[in-house]
C-alpha cells in the first residue's frame, strides 16, 4: 500500500503510479464504501512520482478514505493519524456534542452543584479524572472480556459495577494518601455514581465499537465538556441568584431557562469543522 | 422530604398524590432530568421511556422491600444498584425486541435508567423502611409521576414543535423549531416548573427556592 494523505479541502496527495484519467480513480469514504466521490482531475505533484487527485467533495482530514484504481489491485488507505483522531474526538465530545447541552446527560448533578463556582470547579476536576479512569477501564473490559465472550447483555450491570467500585476505591485511596484533598473532593466523588455521563461514555464506546484512541478521546472530551459547562453555568447562576426574578421562576425554573440559553449558544459549535 | 415513620405506612391516595404533584420526580425534585429533556421531542418517545422507568421503579421498590431482611445496611447502595441494573437489563431487552424503531432513538436513555437518582432514592427513603405493598404503591406513584411528566413535556414540545401529537397532525402552522432543538427541552421544563410553582402560589404555599440538588 502506497502513501497518500489529504492535502487540502479537495485534494489528495498520492505517491505511486497513477493514470492521468480521472475516470479510472475510485475514491470512497471508508464508512460508506458504496458512495463514490467524484474525481475531476489527476495531475502530477510537485515532486516526481507524486500525483494530486482533485475531487468536488469537501475532504476532512479526520475522515478515513479508500482509493482504488479500475483494473488494478492497488489500494490507498487515507487514514487520519491517531493524534488527529484524538484531537477531533476531544473537541467533538467537549464542544460540538457537549454531553450536557446537546445530549442532556448529567443534568441532575449539573443543576445540583452549579450554585457556586467553587463547587463547580471541584466537581468538574473530580469528574474529569474519574471519568477518564472509568472510561479506560470499561473500554478494556468490553474489548478484552465482554466482546470476545459475547456477554453484551451484561453491559449495564458490568459498567455500573466498575464505576461503583472505582468510585469507592478512589475514595479509599484518597482518604489514606491525602487527607486534605479527600476533604475537598471526597463529597463530589460520591455524587459521581449518579451522573449519567459516567455510564453513557462506556455505553457509547461499546455501541460505536470504538478503538483505544477513540475511547480515550470520548472519555476525556466528555469530562472536559462537563467541567466547562459546569463552570460557565455556575458563573451565570451566581449572578442570577442576585437578580430580581419573578417569584414563580425563582430557583430551578430560571436555572432551566438559563441552561436553555447556554444550549442555544452551544448550537453555534455544531458548524465547527477543522483539521 | 416528608417524614414517613418506620412502621406506619401512609394511605395509597397520599402516596399517589405525592408522586404526581407534591414530589413529582421531574418538576419538583428535579431528579432524572436527563431523559426528561432528551427524549421528549415526541410523545411516543416520552411514553416509551416513561413506561420503562415506571416498570423499573415499581419492580425495584418491591424487590428492595422484599429483600429487606437480607440486605446488609452497610453495602445497601451497591446492592440497590445491582437490583436496578438487573431490572433495567430486562426492560432494555424487552423494548429492544418489541419496539425496535423507537428503541433505536431512545435506547441509550433506557440503559441509563440505572443511573437515575429517583429510583435509588425511593428505595433508600421508602422501600427499605416499609413492607412490599406500600413500597409498591410508592413506586407506583413515583413512576406514574415520572410518566405523566414525560407525557406532558412530550405533548407540549411535539405540539409546538411540529403541530402534532402522537404523530397525528392537529394544528397546521409554521412549527416552532426552537422547541424541538436541544435548548427547547430546557425552556419547556423550566416553564412547566414555573407553572407548578404558580399553582403552589395559588394554593397559598410558599415557593421553595433553596433547591439543594440530588442527594444520591
CSV table of C-alpha atoms in Angstrom, one decimal:
chain,number,residue,atom,x,y,z
A,1,UNK,CA,0.0,0.0,0.0
A,2,UNK,CA,1.5,3.3,-1.0
A,3,UNK,CA,1.4,6.6,0.8
A,4,UNK,CA,-1.4,9.1,0.5
A,5,UNK,CA,-2.7,12.0,2.5
A,6,UNK,CA,-5.4,14.6,2.4
A,7,UNK,CA,-3.7,17.9,1.3
A,8,UNK,CA,-6.5,20.4,1.5
A,9,UNK,CA,-10.3,20.7,1.2
A,10,UNK,CA,-10.5,18.8,-2.1
A,11,UNK,CA,-7.1,17.5,-3.0
A,12,UNK,CA,-5.3,14.3,-2.0
A,13,UNK,CA,-1.5,13.8,-2.5
A,14,UNK,CA,-0.7,10.3,-3.6
A,15,UNK,CA,2.6,8.6,-4.0
A,16,UNK,CA,2.9,5.9,-6.7
A,17,UNK,CA,1.8,5.3,-10.3
A,18,UNK,CA,-1.5,6.8,-11.3
A,19,UNK,CA,-3.1,7.1,-14.7
A,20,UNK,CA,-4.0,10.7,-15.6
A,21,UNK,CA,-7.5,9.7,-16.5
A,22,UNK,CA,-9.8,10.8,-13.5
A,23,UNK,CA,-12.5,8.3,-14.6
A,24,UNK,CA,-10.4,5.3,-13.5
A,25,UNK,CA,-9.8,6.5,-9.9
A,26,UNK,CA,-12.3,5.2,-7.5
A,27,UNK,CA,-12.4,7.3,-4.2
A,28,UNK,CA,-14.8,6.4,-1.3
A,29,UNK,CA,-15.2,7.1,2.3
A,30,UNK,CA,-14.3,4.1,4.4
A,31,UNK,CA,-17.7,4.4,6.3
A,32,UNK,CA,-19.9,4.1,3.2
A,33,UNK,CA,-17.9,2.4,0.5
A,34,UNK,CA,-20.9,2.4,-1.9
A,35,UNK,CA,-20.9,6.2,-2.5
A,36,UNK,CA,-18.3,7.3,-5.0
A,37,UNK,CA,-16.7,10.7,-4.5
A,38,UNK,CA,-16.4,12.4,-7.9
A,39,UNK,CA,-12.8,12.8,-9.1
A,40,UNK,CA,-12.4,15.6,-11.5
A,41,UNK,CA,-8.7,15.6,-12.2
A,42,UNK,CA,-5.4,13.8,-11.6
A,43,UNK,CA,-2.3,16.0,-12.0
A,44,UNK,CA,1.4,15.5,-11.3
A,45,UNK,CA,2.5,16.7,-7.9
A,46,UNK,CA,5.5,19.0,-7.1
A,47,UNK,CA,7.8,16.0,-6.5
A,48,UNK,CA,8.4,13.3,-9.1
A,49,UNK,CA,6.3,10.2,-8.6
A,50,UNK,CA,3.6,12.0,-6.7
A,51,UNK,CA,0.1,12.9,-8.0
A,52,UNK,CA,-2.6,15.3,-6.9
A,53,UNK,CA,-6.2,13.9,-7.0
A,54,UNK,CA,-8.9,16.5,-7.1
A,55,UNK,CA,-12.5,15.9,-6.1
A,56,UNK,CA,-15.6,18.0,-5.9
A,57,UNK,CA,-16.3,16.8,-2.4
A,58,UNK,CA,-15.0,18.6,0.6
A,59,UNK,CA,-12.5,16.3,2.3
A,60,UNK,CA,-11.9,16.1,6.0
A,61,UNK,CA,-8.6,15.2,7.5
A,62,UNK,CA,-10.4,13.4,10.3
A,63,UNK,CA,-12.1,11.1,7.9
A,64,UNK,CA,-10.9,7.8,6.6
A,65,UNK,CA,-10.8,7.3,2.7
A,66,UNK,CA,-10.1,4.4,0.4
A,67,UNK,CA,-8.8,4.8,-3.1
A,68,UNK,CA,-8.6,2.1,-5.7
A,69,UNK,CA,-7.9,2.0,-9.5
A,70,UNK,CA,-10.1,0.5,-12.1
A,71,UNK,CA,-8.5,-2.7,-13.4
A,72,UNK,CA,-5.7,-2.8,-10.8
A,73,UNK,CA,-5.2,-4.3,-7.3
A,74,UNK,CA,-3.5,-1.2,-6.0
A,75,UNK,CA,-5.3,0.4,-3.0
A,76,UNK,CA,-4.5,3.5,-1.0
A,77,UNK,CA,-5.9,3.9,2.5
A,78,UNK,CA,-6.0,7.5,3.6
A,79,UNK,CA,-6.5,7.3,7.4
A,80,UNK,CA,-6.1,10.2,9.9
A,81,UNK,CA,-3.2,9.9,12.4
A,82,UNK,CA,-4.0,8.9,16.0
A,83,UNK,CA,-3.3,12.4,17.1
A,84,UNK,CA,-5.9,13.8,14.6
A,85,UNK,CA,-8.5,11.3,15.9
A,86,UNK,CA,-7.7,12.2,19.4
A,87,UNK,CA,-8.0,16.0,18.9
A,88,UNK,CA,-11.1,15.7,16.8
A,89,UNK,CA,-12.7,13.3,19.3
A,90,UNK,CA,-12.0,15.5,22.3
A,91,UNK,CA,-13.2,18.7,20.6
A,92,UNK,CA,-16.2,16.8,19.2
A,93,UNK,CA,-17.4,15.5,22.5
A,94,UNK,CA,-16.4,18.5,24.6
A,95,UNK,CA,-17.9,21.3,22.4
A,96,UNK,CA,-19.9,20.0,19.3
A,97,UNK,CA,-21.7,17.2,21.1
A,98,UNK,CA,-21.4,18.6,24.6
A,99,UNK,CA,-22.8,16.0,27.0
A,100,UNK,CA,-24.8,18.5,29.0
A,101,UNK,CA,-26.1,20.9,26.4
A,102,UNK,CA,-26.7,18.7,23.3
A,103,UNK,CA,-27.1,15.2,24.8
A,104,UNK,CA,-28.7,16.3,28.0
A,105,UNK,CA,-26.7,13.9,30.2
A,106,UNK,CA,-25.6,14.5,33.8
A,107,UNK,CA,-28.3,17.2,34.3
A,108,UNK,CA,-29.1,16.0,37.8
A,109,UNK,CA,-25.6,16.7,39.1
A,110,UNK,CA,-25.3,19.7,36.8
A,111,UNK,CA,-28.2,21.6,38.5
A,112,UNK,CA,-27.2,20.3,41.9
A,113,UNK,CA,-23.6,21.5,42.2
A,114,UNK,CA,-23.7,24.6,40.0
A,115,UNK,CA,-24.8,27.1,42.6
A,116,UNK,CA,-21.2,28.2,43.5
A,117,UNK,CA,-18.1,28.5,41.3
A,118,UNK,CA,-16.0,26.7,43.9
A,119,UNK,CA,-18.1,23.5,44.0
A,120,UNK,CA,-18.4,23.6,40.2
A,121,UNK,CA,-14.7,23.6,39.8
A,122,UNK,CA,-14.3,20.8,42.4
A,123,UNK,CA,-16.9,18.6,40.7
A,124,UNK,CA,-15.5,19.3,37.2
A,125,UNK,CA,-12.0,18.3,38.1
A,126,UNK,CA,-13.0,15.2,40.1
A,127,UNK,CA,-15.4,14.1,37.4
A,128,UNK,CA,-12.9,14.6,34.5
A,129,UNK,CA,-10.3,12.4,36.3
A,130,UNK,CA,-12.6,9.7,37.5
A,131,UNK,CA,-14.5,9.7,34.2
A,132,UNK,CA,-11.2,9.2,32.3
A,133,UNK,CA,-10.2,6.3,34.5
A,134,UNK,CA,-13.6,4.6,34.3
A,135,UNK,CA,-13.8,5.2,30.6
A,136,UNK,CA,-10.5,3.4,30.1
A,137,UNK,CA,-11.3,0.5,32.5
A,138,UNK,CA,-14.7,-0.2,30.9
A,139,UNK,CA,-13.2,0.1,27.5
A,140,UNK,CA,-10.6,-2.6,28.4
A,141,UNK,CA,-13.3,-4.8,30.0
A,142,UNK,CA,-15.5,-4.5,27.0
A,143,UNK,CA,-12.7,-5.1,24.4
A,144,UNK,CA,-10.9,-8.0,26.1
A,145,UNK,CA,-13.6,-9.8,28.1
A,146,UNK,CA,-17.2,-9.0,27.1
A,147,UNK,CA,-16.9,-8.8,23.3
A,148,UNK,CA,-14.8,-12.0,22.9
A,149,UNK,CA,-17.2,-13.9,25.2
A,150,UNK,CA,-20.4,-12.3,23.7
A,151,UNK,CA,-21.5,-11.0,27.0
A,152,UNK,CA,-23.1,-7.9,25.6
A,153,UNK,CA,-26.3,-8.3,27.6
A,154,UNK,CA,-24.3,-7.8,30.8
A,155,UNK,CA,-23.1,-4.4,29.7
A,156,UNK,CA,-25.2,-2.4,32.0
A,157,UNK,CA,-24.5,-4.4,35.1
A,158,UNK,CA,-20.8,-4.7,34.4
A,159,UNK,CA,-20.3,-1.0,33.6
A,160,UNK,CA,-22.2,0.3,36.6
A,161,UNK,CA,-20.3,-2.2,38.8
A,162,UNK,CA,-17.0,-0.9,37.5
A,163,UNK,CA,-18.0,2.7,38.1
A,164,UNK,CA,-19.2,2.0,41.6
A,165,UNK,CA,-16.1,0.0,42.5
A,166,UNK,CA,-13.8,2.7,41.0
A,167,UNK,CA,-15.5,5.5,42.9
A,168,UNK,CA,-15.3,3.6,46.2
A,169,UNK,CA,-11.7,2.6,45.5
A,170,UNK,CA,-10.7,6.2,44.7
A,171,UNK,CA,-12.4,7.4,47.8
A,172,UNK,CA,-10.4,4.9,50.0
A,173,UNK,CA,-7.1,5.6,48.3
A,174,UNK,CA,-7.5,9.3,48.5
A,175,UNK,CA,-8.5,9.1,52.2
A,176,UNK,CA,-5.3,7.2,53.0
A,177,UNK,CA,-2.9,9.1,50.8
A,178,UNK,CA,-4.0,12.7,51.0
A,179,UNK,CA,-6.5,13.8,53.7
A,180,UNK,CA,-6.6,17.4,52.6
A,181,UNK,CA,-7.5,16.5,49.0
A,182,UNK,CA,-10.1,14.0,50.3
A,183,UNK,CA,-11.7,16.6,52.5
A,184,UNK,CA,-12.0,18.8,49.4
A,185,UNK,CA,-13.1,16.4,46.7
A,186,UNK,CA,-14.5,13.4,48.7
A,187,UNK,CA,-18.0,14.7,48.6
A,188,UNK,CA,-18.0,15.0,44.8
A,189,UNK,CA,-16.7,11.5,44.4
A,190,UNK,CA,-19.9,10.1,45.9
A,191,UNK,CA,-22.1,12.2,43.6
A,192,UNK,CA,-20.3,10.8,40.5
A,193,UNK,CA,-22.2,7.5,40.7
A,194,UNK,CA,-25.5,9.3,40.0
A,195,UNK,CA,-24.0,11.1,37.0
A,196,UNK,CA,-25.3,9.5,33.8
A,197,UNK,CA,-22.3,10.7,31.8
A,198,UNK,CA,-20.0,8.3,33.5
A,199,UNK,CA,-22.2,5.4,32.3
A,200,UNK,CA,-23.0,6.9,28.9
A,201,UNK,CA,-19.3,7.0,27.9
A,202,UNK,CA,-18.8,3.3,28.1
A,203,UNK,CA,-22.2,2.6,26.6
A,204,UNK,CA,-21.5,4.9,23.6
A,205,UNK,CA,-18.0,3.4,23.2
A,206,UNK,CA,-19.4,-0.1,23.2
A,207,UNK,CA,-22.1,0.8,20.7
A,208,UNK,CA,-19.7,2.6,18.4
A,209,UNK,CA,-17.1,-0.2,18.8
A,210,UNK,CA,-14.5,2.5,19.5
A,211,UNK,CA,-10.8,1.7,19.4
A,212,UNK,CA,-8.5,2.8,22.2
A,213,UNK,CA,-7.8,6.3,20.8
A,214,UNK,CA,-11.5,7.0,20.1
A,215,UNK,CA,-12.5,5.7,23.5
A,216,UNK,CA,-9.9,7.8,25.3
A,217,UNK,CA,-11.0,10.9,23.3
A,218,UNK,CA,-14.6,10.4,24.2
A,219,UNK,CA,-13.9,9.8,27.9
A,220,UNK,CA,-11.6,12.9,28.1
A,221,UNK,CA,-13.7,15.1,25.9
A,222,UNK,CA,-16.9,14.4,27.8
A,223,UNK,CA,-15.2,15.0,31.1
A,224,UNK,CA,-13.7,18.3,29.9
A,225,UNK,CA,-17.0,19.3,28.3
A,226,UNK,CA,-18.9,18.6,31.5
A,227,UNK,CA,-16.4,20.6,33.5
A,228,UNK,CA,-16.6,23.5,31.1
A,229,UNK,CA,-20.4,23.5,31.1
A,230,UNK,CA,-20.5,23.3,34.9
A,231,UNK,CA,-18.1,26.2,35.3
A,232,UNK,CA,-19.8,28.5,32.8
A,233,UNK,CA,-23.2,27.7,34.2
A,234,UNK,CA,-22.1,28.3,37.8
A,235,UNK,CA,-20.8,31.8,36.8
A,236,UNK,CA,-24.1,32.7,35.3
A,237,UNK,CA,-26.1,31.2,38.2
A,238,UNK,CA,-24.2,33.2,40.8
A,239,UNK,CA,-25.5,36.3,39.1
A,240,UNK,CA,-29.0,35.0,38.6
A,241,UNK,CA,-29.2,34.4,42.3
A,242,UNK,CA,-28.7,38.1,42.9
A,243,UNK,CA,-31.2,39.2,40.2
A,244,UNK,CA,-34.9,40.1,41.0
A,245,UNK,CA,-36.5,37.1,39.4
A,246,UNK,CA,-40.4,36.7,39.4
A,247,UNK,CA,-41.5,34.6,42.4
A,248,UNK,CA,-42.7,31.6,40.4
A,249,UNK,CA,-39.5,31.4,38.4
A,250,UNK,CA,-37.2,31.5,41.4
A,251,UNK,CA,-34.8,28.6,41.9
A,252,UNK,CA,-34.9,25.9,39.4
A,253,UNK,CA,-37.2,27.2,36.7
A,254,UNK,CA,-34.9,30.2,35.9
A,255,UNK,CA,-31.9,27.9,36.1
A,256,UNK,CA,-33.5,25.8,33.3
A,257,UNK,CA,-34.2,28.9,31.2
A,258,UNK,CA,-30.5,29.9,31.6
A,259,UNK,CA,-29.4,26.4,30.7
A,260,UNK,CA,-31.6,26.6,27.6
A,261,UNK,CA,-29.8,29.8,26.6
A,262,UNK,CA,-26.5,28.1,27.0
A,263,UNK,CA,-27.7,25.2,24.9
A,264,UNK,CA,-28.6,27.7,22.2
A,265,UNK,CA,-25.1,29.2,22.4
A,266,UNK,CA,-23.5,25.7,22.1
A,267,UNK,CA,-25.5,25.1,19.0
A,268,UNK,CA,-23.1,27.5,17.4
A,269,UNK,CA,-20.4,24.9,17.7
A,270,UNK,CA,-22.3,22.5,15.6
A,271,UNK,CA,-20.9,24.1,12.4
A,272,UNK,CA,-17.4,23.7,13.7
A,273,UNK,CA,-15.2,21.7,11.5
A,274,UNK,CA,-11.4,21.9,11.4
A,275,UNK,CA,-8.3,19.9,10.7
B,1,UNK,CA,-39.0,15.1,52.1
B,2,UNK,CA,-42.0,14.0,54.1
B,3,UNK,CA,-41.3,12.3,57.4
B,4,UNK,CA,-42.6,8.8,57.0
B,5,UNK,CA,-42.1,7.0,60.2
B,6,UNK,CA,-40.6,3.5,60.2
B,7,UNK,CA,-43.7,1.3,60.6
B,8,UNK,CA,-46.9,3.2,59.8
B,9,UNK,CA,-47.4,3.5,56.1
B,10,UNK,CA,-49.3,6.4,54.6
B,11,UNK,CA,-52.6,5.7,52.7
B,12,UNK,CA,-52.4,4.9,49.0
B,13,UNK,CA,-54.0,8.2,48.0
B,14,UNK,CA,-51.3,10.2,49.7
B,15,UNK,CA,-48.6,8.1,48.1
B,16,UNK,CA,-50.1,8.6,44.6
B,17,UNK,CA,-50.6,12.3,45.0
B,18,UNK,CA,-47.1,12.7,46.3
B,19,UNK,CA,-45.6,11.1,43.2
B,20,UNK,CA,-47.9,13.0,40.9
B,21,UNK,CA,-47.7,16.5,42.3
B,22,UNK,CA,-46.1,17.3,45.7
B,23,UNK,CA,-42.9,15.4,45.0
B,24,UNK,CA,-43.1,15.0,41.2
B,25,UNK,CA,-39.7,13.5,40.4
B,26,UNK,CA,-39.1,15.7,37.4
B,27,UNK,CA,-40.7,19.0,38.2
B,28,UNK,CA,-40.4,19.1,41.9
B,29,UNK,CA,-37.4,17.0,43.0
B,30,UNK,CA,-35.5,17.7,39.7
B,31,UNK,CA,-34.3,14.2,39.6
B,32,UNK,CA,-34.0,12.0,36.5
B,33,UNK,CA,-33.8,15.1,34.3
B,34,UNK,CA,-31.6,13.8,31.6
B,35,UNK,CA,-34.2,11.7,29.8
B,36,UNK,CA,-36.9,14.2,30.5
B,37,UNK,CA,-35.2,16.8,28.4
B,38,UNK,CA,-33.7,14.4,25.9
B,39,UNK,CA,-36.4,12.1,24.6
B,40,UNK,CA,-39.5,14.3,24.9
B,41,UNK,CA,-39.3,15.7,21.4
B,42,UNK,CA,-42.3,13.5,20.7
B,43,UNK,CA,-45.0,12.0,22.9
B,44,UNK,CA,-44.2,8.5,21.6
B,45,UNK,CA,-40.6,8.5,22.8
B,46,UNK,CA,-41.7,10.1,26.1
B,47,UNK,CA,-44.3,7.4,26.8
B,48,UNK,CA,-41.8,4.7,26.0
B,49,UNK,CA,-39.2,5.9,28.4
B,50,UNK,CA,-41.9,6.8,31.0
B,51,UNK,CA,-43.2,3.3,30.9
B,52,UNK,CA,-39.7,1.8,31.2
B,53,UNK,CA,-39.0,3.9,34.3
B,54,UNK,CA,-42.4,3.2,35.7
B,55,UNK,CA,-41.9,-0.6,35.5
B,56,UNK,CA,-38.3,-0.5,36.7
B,57,UNK,CA,-39.3,1.8,39.6
B,58,UNK,CA,-42.2,-0.5,40.8
B,59,UNK,CA,-40.2,-3.7,40.4
B,60,UNK,CA,-37.1,-2.3,42.1
B,61,UNK,CA,-39.0,-0.8,45.0
B,62,UNK,CA,-40.9,-4.1,45.6
B,63,UNK,CA,-37.6,-6.1,45.3
B,64,UNK,CA,-35.9,-3.9,47.8
B,65,UNK,CA,-38.8,-4.2,50.2
B,66,UNK,CA,-38.9,-7.9,49.8
B,67,UNK,CA,-35.2,-8.3,50.3
B,68,UNK,CA,-35.2,-6.0,53.4
B,69,UNK,CA,-34.4,-8.8,55.9
B,70,UNK,CA,-31.3,-10.0,54.0
B,71,UNK,CA,-29.8,-6.6,52.8
B,72,UNK,CA,-26.8,-5.7,54.9
B,73,UNK,CA,-27.2,-1.9,55.6
B,74,UNK,CA,-23.5,-1.2,55.1
B,75,UNK,CA,-23.5,-2.3,51.4
B,76,UNK,CA,-27.1,-1.4,50.6
B,77,UNK,CA,-26.3,1.1,47.9
B,78,UNK,CA,-24.3,-1.3,45.7
B,79,UNK,CA,-27.0,-3.9,46.2
B,80,UNK,CA,-29.7,-1.4,45.2
B,81,UNK,CA,-27.7,-0.6,42.1
B,82,UNK,CA,-27.4,-4.2,41.2
B,83,UNK,CA,-31.2,-4.8,41.7
B,84,UNK,CA,-31.9,-1.8,39.4
B,85,UNK,CA,-29.4,-2.9,36.8
B,86,UNK,CA,-31.0,-6.3,36.6
B,87,UNK,CA,-34.5,-4.9,36.0
B,88,UNK,CA,-33.1,-2.3,33.6
B,89,UNK,CA,-31.4,-5.1,31.6
B,90,UNK,CA,-34.7,-6.9,31.5
B,91,UNK,CA,-36.6,-3.8,30.3
B,92,UNK,CA,-33.9,-3.0,27.8
B,93,UNK,CA,-34.1,-6.4,26.1
B,94,UNK,CA,-37.9,-6.4,26.1
B,95,UNK,CA,-38.1,-2.9,24.5
B,96,UNK,CA,-35.4,-3.7,22.0
B,97,UNK,CA,-37.2,-6.9,21.0
B,98,UNK,CA,-40.8,-5.5,20.7
B,99,UNK,CA,-40.3,-1.8,19.7
B,100,UNK,CA,-37.1,-1.7,17.7
B,101,UNK,CA,-37.9,1.5,15.9
B,102,UNK,CA,-38.5,3.6,19.0
B,103,UNK,CA,-35.7,1.8,20.8
B,104,UNK,CA,-33.3,3.0,18.1
B,105,UNK,CA,-33.9,6.6,19.2
B,106,UNK,CA,-34.1,6.3,23.0
B,107,UNK,CA,-32.1,3.1,23.6
B,108,UNK,CA,-29.2,4.9,25.2
B,109,UNK,CA,-31.5,6.6,27.7
B,110,UNK,CA,-33.3,3.3,28.6
B,111,UNK,CA,-29.9,1.9,29.6
B,112,UNK,CA,-29.1,5.0,31.6
B,113,UNK,CA,-32.1,4.4,33.8
B,114,UNK,CA,-29.6,2.6,36.1
B,115,UNK,CA,-28.1,6.0,37.0
B,116,UNK,CA,-31.4,7.7,37.7
B,117,UNK,CA,-31.3,9.1,41.2
B,118,UNK,CA,-35.1,8.9,41.6
B,119,UNK,CA,-35.3,5.1,41.7
B,120,UNK,CA,-32.4,4.6,44.1
B,121,UNK,CA,-33.7,7.4,46.3
B,122,UNK,CA,-37.1,5.9,46.6
B,123,UNK,CA,-35.6,2.5,47.5
B,124,UNK,CA,-33.4,4.2,50.2
B,125,UNK,CA,-36.0,6.5,51.6
B,126,UNK,CA,-39.2,4.4,51.4
B,127,UNK,CA,-38.9,0.8,50.3
B,128,UNK,CA,-36.2,-0.1,52.8
B,129,UNK,CA,-38.5,1.0,55.7
B,130,UNK,CA,-41.8,-0.4,54.5
B,131,UNK,CA,-43.4,-3.7,53.6
B,132,UNK,CA,-43.9,-4.6,50.0
B,133,UNK,CA,-47.5,-3.3,49.5
B,134,UNK,CA,-46.8,0.3,50.5
B,135,UNK,CA,-43.5,0.1,48.7
B,136,UNK,CA,-45.4,-1.0,45.6
B,137,UNK,CA,-47.8,2.0,45.8
B,138,UNK,CA,-44.9,4.4,46.5
B,139,UNK,CA,-43.1,3.1,43.4
B,140,UNK,CA,-46.4,3.2,41.5
B,141,UNK,CA,-46.9,6.9,42.4
B,142,UNK,CA,-43.4,8.0,41.7
B,143,UNK,CA,-43.3,6.0,38.4
B,144,UNK,CA,-46.6,7.5,37.4
B,145,UNK,CA,-45.4,11.0,38.3
B,146,UNK,CA,-42.5,10.5,36.0
B,147,UNK,CA,-44.6,9.0,33.2
B,148,UNK,CA,-47.1,12.0,33.5
B,149,UNK,CA,-44.2,14.4,33.4
B,150,UNK,CA,-42.8,12.8,30.3
B,151,UNK,CA,-46.2,12.8,28.5
B,152,UNK,CA,-46.8,16.4,29.5
B,153,UNK,CA,-43.5,17.6,28.3
B,154,UNK,CA,-43.6,15.5,25.2
B,155,UNK,CA,-47.1,16.6,24.2
B,156,UNK,CA,-46.2,20.3,24.7
B,157,UNK,CA,-43.0,20.0,22.7
B,158,UNK,CA,-44.5,17.9,19.9
B,159,UNK,CA,-47.5,20.2,19.6
B,160,UNK,CA,-45.4,23.4,19.4
B,161,UNK,CA,-42.5,21.9,17.6
B,162,UNK,CA,-44.3,20.0,14.8
B,163,UNK,CA,-48.0,20.7,15.3
B,164,UNK,CA,-48.9,17.1,16.1
B,165,UNK,CA,-49.5,14.8,19.0
B,166,UNK,CA,-48.6,11.0,18.8
B,167,UNK,CA,-47.6,11.7,15.2
B,168,UNK,CA,-51.2,12.9,14.3
B,169,UNK,CA,-51.3,16.3,12.7
B,170,UNK,CA,-53.5,18.5,14.9
B,171,UNK,CA,-52.9,22.1,14.1
B,172,UNK,CA,-51.5,23.5,10.8
B,173,UNK,CA,-49.0,26.2,11.4
B,174,UNK,CA,-45.3,27.0,11.0
B,175,UNK,CA,-43.7,24.8,13.6
B,176,UNK,CA,-41.6,26.5,16.3
B,177,UNK,CA,-38.4,24.7,15.6
B,178,UNK,CA,-36.8,26.1,18.7
B,179,UNK,CA,-38.9,23.8,20.9
B,180,UNK,CA,-37.6,20.7,19.3
B,181,UNK,CA,-34.0,21.8,19.5
B,182,UNK,CA,-31.9,20.8,22.5
B,183,UNK,CA,-32.4,24.2,24.0
B,184,UNK,CA,-36.2,23.9,23.8
B,185,UNK,CA,-36.3,21.0,26.2
B,186,UNK,CA,-34.7,23.2,28.9
B,187,UNK,CA,-37.1,26.0,28.2
B,188,UNK,CA,-40.2,23.8,28.3
B,189,UNK,CA,-39.2,22.1,31.6
B,190,UNK,CA,-38.4,25.5,33.1
B,191,UNK,CA,-41.8,26.8,32.1
B,192,UNK,CA,-43.7,23.8,33.4
B,193,UNK,CA,-41.7,24.0,36.7
B,194,UNK,CA,-42.8,27.7,36.9
B,195,UNK,CA,-46.4,26.5,36.3
B,196,UNK,CA,-46.1,24.1,39.2
B,197,UNK,CA,-44.8,26.9,41.4
B,198,UNK,CA,-47.7,29.1,40.2
B,199,UNK,CA,-50.2,26.5,41.3
B,200,UNK,CA,-48.4,26.4,44.7
B,201,UNK,CA,-48.7,30.2,45.0
B,202,UNK,CA,-52.4,30.0,44.2
B,203,UNK,CA,-52.8,27.3,46.9
B,204,UNK,CA,-51.1,29.6,49.3
B,205,UNK,CA,-47.9,27.6,49.8
B,206,UNK,CA,-44.6,29.5,49.8
B,207,UNK,CA,-42.3,28.7,46.9
B,208,UNK,CA,-39.2,26.9,48.0
B,209,UNK,CA,-36.2,28.3,46.2
B,210,UNK,CA,-33.5,26.6,48.3
B,211,UNK,CA,-33.0,23.7,46.0
B,212,UNK,CA,-30.0,21.6,47.0
B,213,UNK,CA,-29.7,19.1,44.2
B,214,UNK,CA,-30.0,15.4,44.3
B,215,UNK,CA,-28.7,13.6,47.3
B,216,UNK,CA,-27.9,10.3,45.7
